[in-house]
Short mmCIF file of C-alpha atoms in Angstrom, two decimals:
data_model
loop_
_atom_site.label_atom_id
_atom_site.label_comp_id
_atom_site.label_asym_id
_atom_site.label_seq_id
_atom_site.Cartn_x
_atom_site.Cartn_y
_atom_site.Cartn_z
CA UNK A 24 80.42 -165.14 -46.51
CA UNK A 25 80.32 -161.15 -44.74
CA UNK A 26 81.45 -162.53 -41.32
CA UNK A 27 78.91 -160.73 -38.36
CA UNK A 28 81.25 -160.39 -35.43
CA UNK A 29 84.80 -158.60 -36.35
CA UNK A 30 87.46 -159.26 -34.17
CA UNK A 31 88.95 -155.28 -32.30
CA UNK A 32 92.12 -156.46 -34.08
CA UNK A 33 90.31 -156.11 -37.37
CA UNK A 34 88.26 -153.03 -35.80
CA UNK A 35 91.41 -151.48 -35.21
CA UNK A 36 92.84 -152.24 -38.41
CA UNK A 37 90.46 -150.76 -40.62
CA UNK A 38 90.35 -147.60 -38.55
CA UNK A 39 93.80 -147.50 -39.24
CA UNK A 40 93.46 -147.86 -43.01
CA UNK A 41 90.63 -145.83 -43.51
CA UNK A 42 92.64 -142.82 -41.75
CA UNK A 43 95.99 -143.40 -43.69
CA UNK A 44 93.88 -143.02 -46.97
CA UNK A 45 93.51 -139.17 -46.94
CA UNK A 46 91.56 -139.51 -50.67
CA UNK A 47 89.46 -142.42 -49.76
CA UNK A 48 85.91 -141.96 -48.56
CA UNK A 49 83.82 -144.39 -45.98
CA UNK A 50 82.09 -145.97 -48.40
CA UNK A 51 85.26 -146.97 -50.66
CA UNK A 52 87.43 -148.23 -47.41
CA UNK A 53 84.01 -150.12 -46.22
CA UNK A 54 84.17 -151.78 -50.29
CA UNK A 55 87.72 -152.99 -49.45
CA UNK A 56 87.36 -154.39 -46.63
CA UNK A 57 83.98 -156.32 -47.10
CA UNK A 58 81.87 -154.13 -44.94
CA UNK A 59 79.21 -152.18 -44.80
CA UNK A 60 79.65 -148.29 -44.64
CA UNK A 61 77.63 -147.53 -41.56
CA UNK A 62 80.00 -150.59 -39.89
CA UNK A 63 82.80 -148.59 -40.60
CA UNK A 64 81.75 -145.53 -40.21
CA UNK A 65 80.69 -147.29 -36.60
CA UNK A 66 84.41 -147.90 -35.86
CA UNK A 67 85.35 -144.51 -37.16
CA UNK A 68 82.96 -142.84 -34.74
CA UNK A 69 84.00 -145.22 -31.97
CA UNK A 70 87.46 -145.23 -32.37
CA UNK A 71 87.43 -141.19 -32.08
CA UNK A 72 89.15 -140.80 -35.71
CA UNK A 73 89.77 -136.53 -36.40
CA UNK A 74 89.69 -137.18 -39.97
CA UNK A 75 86.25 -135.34 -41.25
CA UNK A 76 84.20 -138.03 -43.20
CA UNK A 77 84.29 -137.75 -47.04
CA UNK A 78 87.18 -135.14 -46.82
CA UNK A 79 90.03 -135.46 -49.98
CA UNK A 80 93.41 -134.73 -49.60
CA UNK A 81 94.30 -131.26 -51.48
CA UNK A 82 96.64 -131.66 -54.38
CA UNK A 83 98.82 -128.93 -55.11
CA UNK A 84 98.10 -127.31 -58.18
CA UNK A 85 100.30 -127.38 -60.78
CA UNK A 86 102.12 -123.80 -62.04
CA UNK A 87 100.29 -123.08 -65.55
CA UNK A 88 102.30 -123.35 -68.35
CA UNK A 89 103.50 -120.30 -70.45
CA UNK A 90 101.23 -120.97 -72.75
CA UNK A 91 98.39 -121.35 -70.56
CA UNK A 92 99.49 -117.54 -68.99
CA UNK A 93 99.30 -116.65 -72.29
CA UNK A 94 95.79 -117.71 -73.14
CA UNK A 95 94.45 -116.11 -70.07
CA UNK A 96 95.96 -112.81 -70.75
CA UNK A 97 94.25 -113.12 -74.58
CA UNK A 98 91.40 -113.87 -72.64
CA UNK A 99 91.23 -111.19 -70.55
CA UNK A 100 92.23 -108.50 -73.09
CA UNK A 101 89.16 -109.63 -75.91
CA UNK A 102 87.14 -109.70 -72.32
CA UNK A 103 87.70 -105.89 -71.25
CA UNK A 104 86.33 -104.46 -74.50
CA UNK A 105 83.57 -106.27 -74.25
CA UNK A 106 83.38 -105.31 -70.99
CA UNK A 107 83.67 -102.16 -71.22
CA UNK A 108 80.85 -101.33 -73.91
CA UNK A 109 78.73 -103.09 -71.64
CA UNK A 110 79.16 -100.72 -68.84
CA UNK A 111 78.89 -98.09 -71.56
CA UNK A 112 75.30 -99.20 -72.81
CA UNK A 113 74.54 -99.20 -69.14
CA UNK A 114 76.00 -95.66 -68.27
CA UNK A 115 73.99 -94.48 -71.71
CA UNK A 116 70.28 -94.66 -69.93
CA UNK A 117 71.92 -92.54 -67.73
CA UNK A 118 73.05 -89.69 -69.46
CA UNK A 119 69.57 -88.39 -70.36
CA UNK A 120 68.69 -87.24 -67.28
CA UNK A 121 69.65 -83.83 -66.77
CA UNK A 122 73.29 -82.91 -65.50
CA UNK A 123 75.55 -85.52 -67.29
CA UNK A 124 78.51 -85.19 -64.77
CA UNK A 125 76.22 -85.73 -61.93
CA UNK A 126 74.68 -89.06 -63.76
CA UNK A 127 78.59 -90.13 -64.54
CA UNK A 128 78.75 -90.08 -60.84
CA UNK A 129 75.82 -91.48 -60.08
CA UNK A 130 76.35 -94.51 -62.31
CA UNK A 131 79.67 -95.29 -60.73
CA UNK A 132 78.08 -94.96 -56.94
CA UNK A 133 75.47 -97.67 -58.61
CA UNK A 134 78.19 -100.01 -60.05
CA UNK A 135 81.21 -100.10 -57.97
CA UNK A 136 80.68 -103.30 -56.27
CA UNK A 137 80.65 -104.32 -59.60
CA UNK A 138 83.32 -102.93 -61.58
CA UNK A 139 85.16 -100.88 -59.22
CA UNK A 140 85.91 -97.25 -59.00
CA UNK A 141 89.25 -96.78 -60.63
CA UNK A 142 87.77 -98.40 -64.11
CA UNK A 143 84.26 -96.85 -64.22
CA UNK A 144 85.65 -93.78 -63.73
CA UNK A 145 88.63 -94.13 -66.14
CA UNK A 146 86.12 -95.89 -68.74
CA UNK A 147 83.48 -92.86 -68.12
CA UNK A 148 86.64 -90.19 -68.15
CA UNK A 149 85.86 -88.79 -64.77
CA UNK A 150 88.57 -88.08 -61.94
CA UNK A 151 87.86 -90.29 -58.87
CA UNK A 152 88.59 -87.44 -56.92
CA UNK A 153 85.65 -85.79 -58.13
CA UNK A 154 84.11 -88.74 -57.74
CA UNK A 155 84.70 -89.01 -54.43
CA UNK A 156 84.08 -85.53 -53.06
CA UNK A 157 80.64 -86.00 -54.61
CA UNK A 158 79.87 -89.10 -52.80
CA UNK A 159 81.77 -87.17 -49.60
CA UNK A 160 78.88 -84.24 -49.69
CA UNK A 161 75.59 -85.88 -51.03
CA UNK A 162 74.33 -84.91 -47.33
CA UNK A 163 74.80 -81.39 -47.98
CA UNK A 164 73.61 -81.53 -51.33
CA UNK A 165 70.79 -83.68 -50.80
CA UNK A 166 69.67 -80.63 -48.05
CA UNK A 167 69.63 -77.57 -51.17
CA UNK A 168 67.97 -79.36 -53.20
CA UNK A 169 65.19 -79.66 -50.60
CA UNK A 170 65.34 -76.15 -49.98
CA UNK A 171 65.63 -75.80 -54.02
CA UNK A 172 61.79 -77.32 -53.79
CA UNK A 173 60.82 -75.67 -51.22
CA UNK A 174 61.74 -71.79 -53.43
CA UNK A 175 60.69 -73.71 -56.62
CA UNK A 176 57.09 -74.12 -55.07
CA UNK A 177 57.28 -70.14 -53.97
CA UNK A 178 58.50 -69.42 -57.05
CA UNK A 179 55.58 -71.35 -58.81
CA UNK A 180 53.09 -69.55 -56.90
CA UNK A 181 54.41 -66.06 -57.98
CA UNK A 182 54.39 -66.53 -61.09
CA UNK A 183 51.13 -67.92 -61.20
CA UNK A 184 49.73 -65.01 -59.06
CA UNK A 185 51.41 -62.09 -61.92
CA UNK A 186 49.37 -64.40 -64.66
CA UNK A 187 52.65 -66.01 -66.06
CA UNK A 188 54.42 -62.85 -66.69
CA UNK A 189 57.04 -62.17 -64.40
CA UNK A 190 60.70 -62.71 -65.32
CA UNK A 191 63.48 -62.86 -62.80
CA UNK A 192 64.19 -59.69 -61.49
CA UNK A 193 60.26 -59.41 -60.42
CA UNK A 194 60.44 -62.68 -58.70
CA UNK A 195 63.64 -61.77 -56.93
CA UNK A 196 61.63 -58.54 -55.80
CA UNK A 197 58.66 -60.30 -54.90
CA UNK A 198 60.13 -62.96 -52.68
CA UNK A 199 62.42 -60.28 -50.98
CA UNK A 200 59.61 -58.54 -49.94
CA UNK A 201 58.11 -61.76 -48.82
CA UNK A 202 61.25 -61.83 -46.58
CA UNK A 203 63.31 -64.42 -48.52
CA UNK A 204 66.80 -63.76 -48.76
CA UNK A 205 68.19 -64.92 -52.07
CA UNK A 206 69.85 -64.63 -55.11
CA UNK A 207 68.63 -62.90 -58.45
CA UNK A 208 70.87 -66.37 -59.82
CA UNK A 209 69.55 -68.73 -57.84
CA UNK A 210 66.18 -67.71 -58.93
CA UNK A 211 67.48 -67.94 -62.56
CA UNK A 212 68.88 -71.21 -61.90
CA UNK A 213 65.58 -72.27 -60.04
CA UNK A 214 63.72 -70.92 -62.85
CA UNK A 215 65.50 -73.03 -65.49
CA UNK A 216 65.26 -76.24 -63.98
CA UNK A 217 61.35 -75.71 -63.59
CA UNK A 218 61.05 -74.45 -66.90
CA UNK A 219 59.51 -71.05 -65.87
CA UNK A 220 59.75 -67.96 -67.55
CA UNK A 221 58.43 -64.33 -68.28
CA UNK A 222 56.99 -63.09 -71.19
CA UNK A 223 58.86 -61.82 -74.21
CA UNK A 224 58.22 -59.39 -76.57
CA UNK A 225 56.65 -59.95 -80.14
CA UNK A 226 57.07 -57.52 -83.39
CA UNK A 227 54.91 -53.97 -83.01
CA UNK A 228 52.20 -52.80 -85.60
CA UNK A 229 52.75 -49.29 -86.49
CA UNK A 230 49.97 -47.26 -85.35
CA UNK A 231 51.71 -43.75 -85.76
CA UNK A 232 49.80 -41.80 -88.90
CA UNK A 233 51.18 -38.59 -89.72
CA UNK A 234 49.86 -35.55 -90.62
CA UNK A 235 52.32 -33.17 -92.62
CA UNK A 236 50.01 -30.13 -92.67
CA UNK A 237 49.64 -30.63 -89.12
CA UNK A 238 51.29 -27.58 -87.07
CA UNK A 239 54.26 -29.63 -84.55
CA UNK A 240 54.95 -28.86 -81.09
CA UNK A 241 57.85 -28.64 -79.69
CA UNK A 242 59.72 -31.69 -77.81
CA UNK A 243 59.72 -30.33 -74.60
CA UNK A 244 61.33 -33.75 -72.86
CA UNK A 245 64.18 -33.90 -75.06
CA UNK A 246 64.51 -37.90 -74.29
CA UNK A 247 64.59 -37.33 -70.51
CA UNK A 248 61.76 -39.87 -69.39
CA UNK A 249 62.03 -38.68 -65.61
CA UNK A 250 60.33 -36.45 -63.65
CA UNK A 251 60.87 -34.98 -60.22
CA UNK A 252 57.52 -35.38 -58.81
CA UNK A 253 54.66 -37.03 -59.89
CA UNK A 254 51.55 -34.53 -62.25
CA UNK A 255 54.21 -32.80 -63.86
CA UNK A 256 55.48 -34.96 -67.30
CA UNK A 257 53.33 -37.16 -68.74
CA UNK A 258 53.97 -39.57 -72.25
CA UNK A 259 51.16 -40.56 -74.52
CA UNK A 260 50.67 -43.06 -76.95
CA UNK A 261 48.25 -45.51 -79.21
CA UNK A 262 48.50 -49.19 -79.76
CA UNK A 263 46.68 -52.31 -81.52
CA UNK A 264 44.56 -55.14 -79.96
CA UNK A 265 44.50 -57.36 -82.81
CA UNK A 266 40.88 -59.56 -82.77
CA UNK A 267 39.78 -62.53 -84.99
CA UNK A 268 38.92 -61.68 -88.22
CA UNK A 269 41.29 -59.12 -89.10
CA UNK A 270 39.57 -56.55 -86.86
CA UNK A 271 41.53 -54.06 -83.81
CA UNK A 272 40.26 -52.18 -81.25
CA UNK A 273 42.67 -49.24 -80.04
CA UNK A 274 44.17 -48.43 -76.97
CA UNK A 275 45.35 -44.62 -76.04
CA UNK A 276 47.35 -44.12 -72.88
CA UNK A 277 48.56 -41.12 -70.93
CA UNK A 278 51.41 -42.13 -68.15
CA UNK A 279 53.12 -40.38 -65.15
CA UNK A 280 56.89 -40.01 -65.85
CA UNK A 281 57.48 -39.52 -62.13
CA UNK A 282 56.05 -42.75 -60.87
CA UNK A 283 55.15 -44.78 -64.52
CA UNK A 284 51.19 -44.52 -63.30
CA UNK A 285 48.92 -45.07 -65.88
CA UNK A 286 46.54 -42.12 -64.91
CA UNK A 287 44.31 -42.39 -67.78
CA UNK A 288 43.09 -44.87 -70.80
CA UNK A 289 40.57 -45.13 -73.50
CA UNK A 290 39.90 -48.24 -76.15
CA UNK A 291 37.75 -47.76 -78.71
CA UNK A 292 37.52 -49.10 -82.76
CA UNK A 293 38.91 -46.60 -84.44
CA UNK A 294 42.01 -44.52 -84.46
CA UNK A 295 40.29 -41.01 -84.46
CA UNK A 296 41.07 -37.72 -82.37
CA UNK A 297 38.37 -38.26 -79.79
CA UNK A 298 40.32 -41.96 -78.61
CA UNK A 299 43.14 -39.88 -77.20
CA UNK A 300 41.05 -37.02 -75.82
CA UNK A 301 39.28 -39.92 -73.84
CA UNK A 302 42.24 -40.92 -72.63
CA UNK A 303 43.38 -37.43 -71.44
CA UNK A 304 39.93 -36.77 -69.98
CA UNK A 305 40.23 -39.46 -67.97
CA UNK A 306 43.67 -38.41 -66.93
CA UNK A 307 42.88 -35.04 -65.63
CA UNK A 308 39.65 -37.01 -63.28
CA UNK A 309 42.32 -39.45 -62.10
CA UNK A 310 44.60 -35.77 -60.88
CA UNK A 311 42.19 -33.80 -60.32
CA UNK A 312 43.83 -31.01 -62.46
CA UNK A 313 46.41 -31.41 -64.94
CA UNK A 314 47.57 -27.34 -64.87
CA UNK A 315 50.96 -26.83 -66.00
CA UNK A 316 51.52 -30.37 -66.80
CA UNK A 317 53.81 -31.44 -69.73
CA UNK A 318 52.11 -33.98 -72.75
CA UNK A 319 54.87 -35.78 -74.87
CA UNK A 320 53.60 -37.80 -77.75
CA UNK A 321 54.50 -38.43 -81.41
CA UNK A 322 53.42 -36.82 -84.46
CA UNK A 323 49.97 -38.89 -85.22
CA UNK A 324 47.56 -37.50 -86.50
CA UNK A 325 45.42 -37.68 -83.38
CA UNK A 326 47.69 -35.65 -81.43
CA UNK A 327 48.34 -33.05 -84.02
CA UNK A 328 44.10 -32.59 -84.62
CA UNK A 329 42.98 -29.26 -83.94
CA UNK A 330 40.64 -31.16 -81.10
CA UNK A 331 43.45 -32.16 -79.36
CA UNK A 332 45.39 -29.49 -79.04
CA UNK A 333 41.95 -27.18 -77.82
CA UNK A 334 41.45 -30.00 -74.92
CA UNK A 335 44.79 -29.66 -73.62
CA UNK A 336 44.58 -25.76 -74.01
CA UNK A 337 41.66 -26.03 -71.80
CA UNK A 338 43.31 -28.25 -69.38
CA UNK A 339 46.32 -26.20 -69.10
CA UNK A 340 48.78 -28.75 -70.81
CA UNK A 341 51.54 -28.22 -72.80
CA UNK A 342 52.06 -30.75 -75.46
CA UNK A 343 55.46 -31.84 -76.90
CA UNK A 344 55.98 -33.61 -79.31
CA UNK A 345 59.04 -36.12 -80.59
CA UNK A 346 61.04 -36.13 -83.82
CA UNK A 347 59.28 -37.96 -86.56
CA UNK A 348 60.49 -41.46 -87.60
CA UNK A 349 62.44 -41.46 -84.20
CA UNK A 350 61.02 -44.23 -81.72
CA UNK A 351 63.67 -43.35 -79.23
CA UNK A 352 62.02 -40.27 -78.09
CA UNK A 353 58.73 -42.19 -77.66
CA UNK A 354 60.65 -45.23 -76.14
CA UNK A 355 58.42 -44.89 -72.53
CA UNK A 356 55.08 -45.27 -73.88
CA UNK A 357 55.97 -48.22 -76.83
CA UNK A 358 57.79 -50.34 -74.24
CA UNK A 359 54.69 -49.59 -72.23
CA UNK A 360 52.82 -50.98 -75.22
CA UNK A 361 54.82 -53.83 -75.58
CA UNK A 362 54.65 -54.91 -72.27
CA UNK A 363 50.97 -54.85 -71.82
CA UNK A 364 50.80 -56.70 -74.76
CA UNK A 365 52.82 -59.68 -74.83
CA UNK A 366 51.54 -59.75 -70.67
CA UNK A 367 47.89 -59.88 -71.44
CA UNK A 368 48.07 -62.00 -74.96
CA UNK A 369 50.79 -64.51 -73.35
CA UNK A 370 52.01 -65.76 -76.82
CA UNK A 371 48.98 -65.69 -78.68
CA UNK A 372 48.47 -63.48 -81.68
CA UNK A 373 44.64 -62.13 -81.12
CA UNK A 374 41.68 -61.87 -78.86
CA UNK A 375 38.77 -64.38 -79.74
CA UNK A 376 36.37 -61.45 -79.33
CA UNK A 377 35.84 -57.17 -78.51
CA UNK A 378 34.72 -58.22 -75.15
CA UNK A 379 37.69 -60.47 -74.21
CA UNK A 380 39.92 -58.31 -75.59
CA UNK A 381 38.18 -55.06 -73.15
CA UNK A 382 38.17 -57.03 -69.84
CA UNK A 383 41.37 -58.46 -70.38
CA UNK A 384 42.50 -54.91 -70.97
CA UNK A 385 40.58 -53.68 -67.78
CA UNK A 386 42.13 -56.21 -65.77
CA UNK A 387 45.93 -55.54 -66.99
CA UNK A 388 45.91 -52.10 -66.70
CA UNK A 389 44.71 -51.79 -63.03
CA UNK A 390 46.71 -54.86 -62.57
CA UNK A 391 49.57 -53.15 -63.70
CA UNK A 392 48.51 -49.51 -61.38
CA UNK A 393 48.46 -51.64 -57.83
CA UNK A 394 50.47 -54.87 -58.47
CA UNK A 395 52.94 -54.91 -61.27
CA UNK A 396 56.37 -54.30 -59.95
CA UNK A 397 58.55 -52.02 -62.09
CA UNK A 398 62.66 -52.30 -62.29
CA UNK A 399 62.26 -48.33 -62.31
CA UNK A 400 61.06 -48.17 -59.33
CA UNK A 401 62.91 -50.18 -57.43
CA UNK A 402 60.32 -53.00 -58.18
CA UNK A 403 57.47 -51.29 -57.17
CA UNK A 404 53.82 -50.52 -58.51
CA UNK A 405 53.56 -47.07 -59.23
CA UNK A 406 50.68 -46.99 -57.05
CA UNK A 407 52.87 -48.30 -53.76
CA UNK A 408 55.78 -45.67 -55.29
CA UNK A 409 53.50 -42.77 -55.24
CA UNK A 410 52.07 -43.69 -51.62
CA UNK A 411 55.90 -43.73 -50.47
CA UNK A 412 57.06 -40.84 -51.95
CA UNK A 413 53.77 -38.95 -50.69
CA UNK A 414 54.75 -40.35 -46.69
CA UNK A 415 57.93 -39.22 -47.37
CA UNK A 416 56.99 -35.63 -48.44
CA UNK A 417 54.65 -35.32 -45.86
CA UNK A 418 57.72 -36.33 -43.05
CA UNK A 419 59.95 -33.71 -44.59
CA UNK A 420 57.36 -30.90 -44.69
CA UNK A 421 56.53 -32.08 -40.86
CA UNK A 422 59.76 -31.92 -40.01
CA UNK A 423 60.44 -28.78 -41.27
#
């Protein structure tokens, strides 16, 4: 029978038992004895015992055995492999973004707590000094690239505004202008990683028929595409507009060596004398007079017609002429050609129709007169290069 009242002799007692059993709980000592726990855990309480209820005593582990070390170093060795392509799978969805050193670095910033740096970066063959300096200046670099967005967006809006055309060195002009102090490079760079570009060229269609009865001029330029002042050299040429269908219109040109000004233009469907005289007519009305000026072309058949050489007779040109079959002494007016071209058609091979292929024309070529920077100019239009060197004329004569 569980007696009720309990002697403090046999209070005392079982205090003392209960604390010289480090391993025993309250509710094992209260089994021995032949009370209940919360009685002894009264007497505990009461008797102000330190011991923390339910706390074991801590047995000393034993040292492993050598074979036991051994295990756990197999272990760990058919562990880091495994390891290892793991953090390699990871580091993979990585790599496909753009710079791969920058990701490597990136992935170990993401993992370290993980892994740690030492074995990313010796598992992703990186130094951790480079590591580290590029965790050291992500503040810095984290400011260019938001100036990066902030040219990429200018950039954008250039090259939108010159119809998809301009290349680099335009850009670099434009934004100068603009007041923006940068880099040719950095523009390239900016370029690149926006996937922006200008125009390239595509393969010419001969348009150059010869006449062998024709009576030559002379070449009067001799490969010298310069001129001292503008209305006194001049370069003229044909080219293609290829349409659907198989069909071309023409387009004759007469150009300013002086400044590169288109002065004068004609398009028509056919390839006969009265295209280029169109396009020298409107020359001289662009000038005003033409007297004394100097007419380089090749040795078509337009330019070697009997009309031809009467208009420029009665306009007071001389014509000259390049050597047959040589395209460097007409270089000027086909990289004219080729430029209007692969700017107006912008990678595709035709106009849909006579019309587009005229307004698109129209557009260009004035386009070209009062916008179109050119690297000979120190990437101006010929227009703003003529106005310039006109001021400037006008200073010196006032001067003198």
């Amino acid at each position: 029978m569980v007696m009720k009242h309990y002697p403090p002799e046999f209070k005392a007692d079982a205090v003392a038992l209960y604390e010289s059993r480090p391993g025993a709980t309250i509710r094992s000592a209260a089994a021995d004895l032949g009370v209940t726990p919360e009685t002894l855990r009264n007497w505990v309480r009461a008797a102000g015992a330190s011991r923390p209820r339910g706390r074991r005593a801590e047995v000393p582990a034993e040292p492993p055995t050598a074979l036991e070390a051994e295990n756990a170093a197999l272990r760990k060795k058919v562990r880091e492999p495994e390891e290892e392509r793991e953090i390699l799978r990871k580091a993979a969805k990585y790599f496909g973004r753009g710079d791969a050193l920058v990701n490597r670095f990136q992935f170990v910033a993401d993992h370290q707590r993980r892994h740690g740096v030492k074995r990313l970066c010796s598992i992703l063959g990186i130094a951790r000094s480079s590591f580290y300096y590029w965790r050291r200046t992500a503040a810095d670099r984290t400011a260019r690239q938001a100036v990066d967005a902030r040219l990429a967006a200018r950039i954008r809006a250039v090259h939108f505004e010159s119809d998809d055309t301009y290349g680099v060195p335009r850009i670099t002009a434009e934004l100068r202008e603009e007041g923006e102090r940068v880099n040719h490079k950095r523009i390239a760079r900016v370029m690149r990683s926006i996937g922006l570009a200008g125009v390239r060229l595509h393969r010419r269609h001969r348009t150059t028929v010869e006449d062998p009865a024709a009576v030559k001029a002379p070449d009067l330029i001799g490969r010298d595409f310069t001129a001292p002042e503008v209305n006194t050299k001049y370069v003229g040429d044909i080219t293609y507009l290829p349409l659907d269908g198989g069909k071309f219109l023409y387009l004759s040109t007469v150009i300013d060596l002086a400044s590169r000004r288109l002065v004068g233009w004609a398009i028509a469907d056919h390839m006969r004398a009265e295209l280029v005289i169109d396009a020298l007519a409107a020359a001289e009305r662009c000038r005003g007079s033409l007297a004394g000026a100097v007419l380089h072309t090749d040795h078509g058949a337009q330019y070697t017609s009997r009309a031809f050489a009467d208009t420029c007779r009665r306009a007071d040109v001389h014509q000259s002429m390049s050597a047959i079959g040589s395209s460097a002494d007409s270089a000027l007016a086909e990289s004219f050609n080729a430029t209007f071209k692969r700017e107006t058609l912008q990678g595709r091979k035709r106009w849909s129709s006579e019309r587009e292929a005229r307004l698109d024309a129209f557009r260009r070529l004035h386009r070209y007169n009062t916008r179109r920077r050119h690297s000979r100019l120190g990437q101006r239009s010929p227009i703003a290069y003529e106005t310039a060197s006109q001021t400037t004329s006008t200073t010196l004569t006032t001067a003198a």
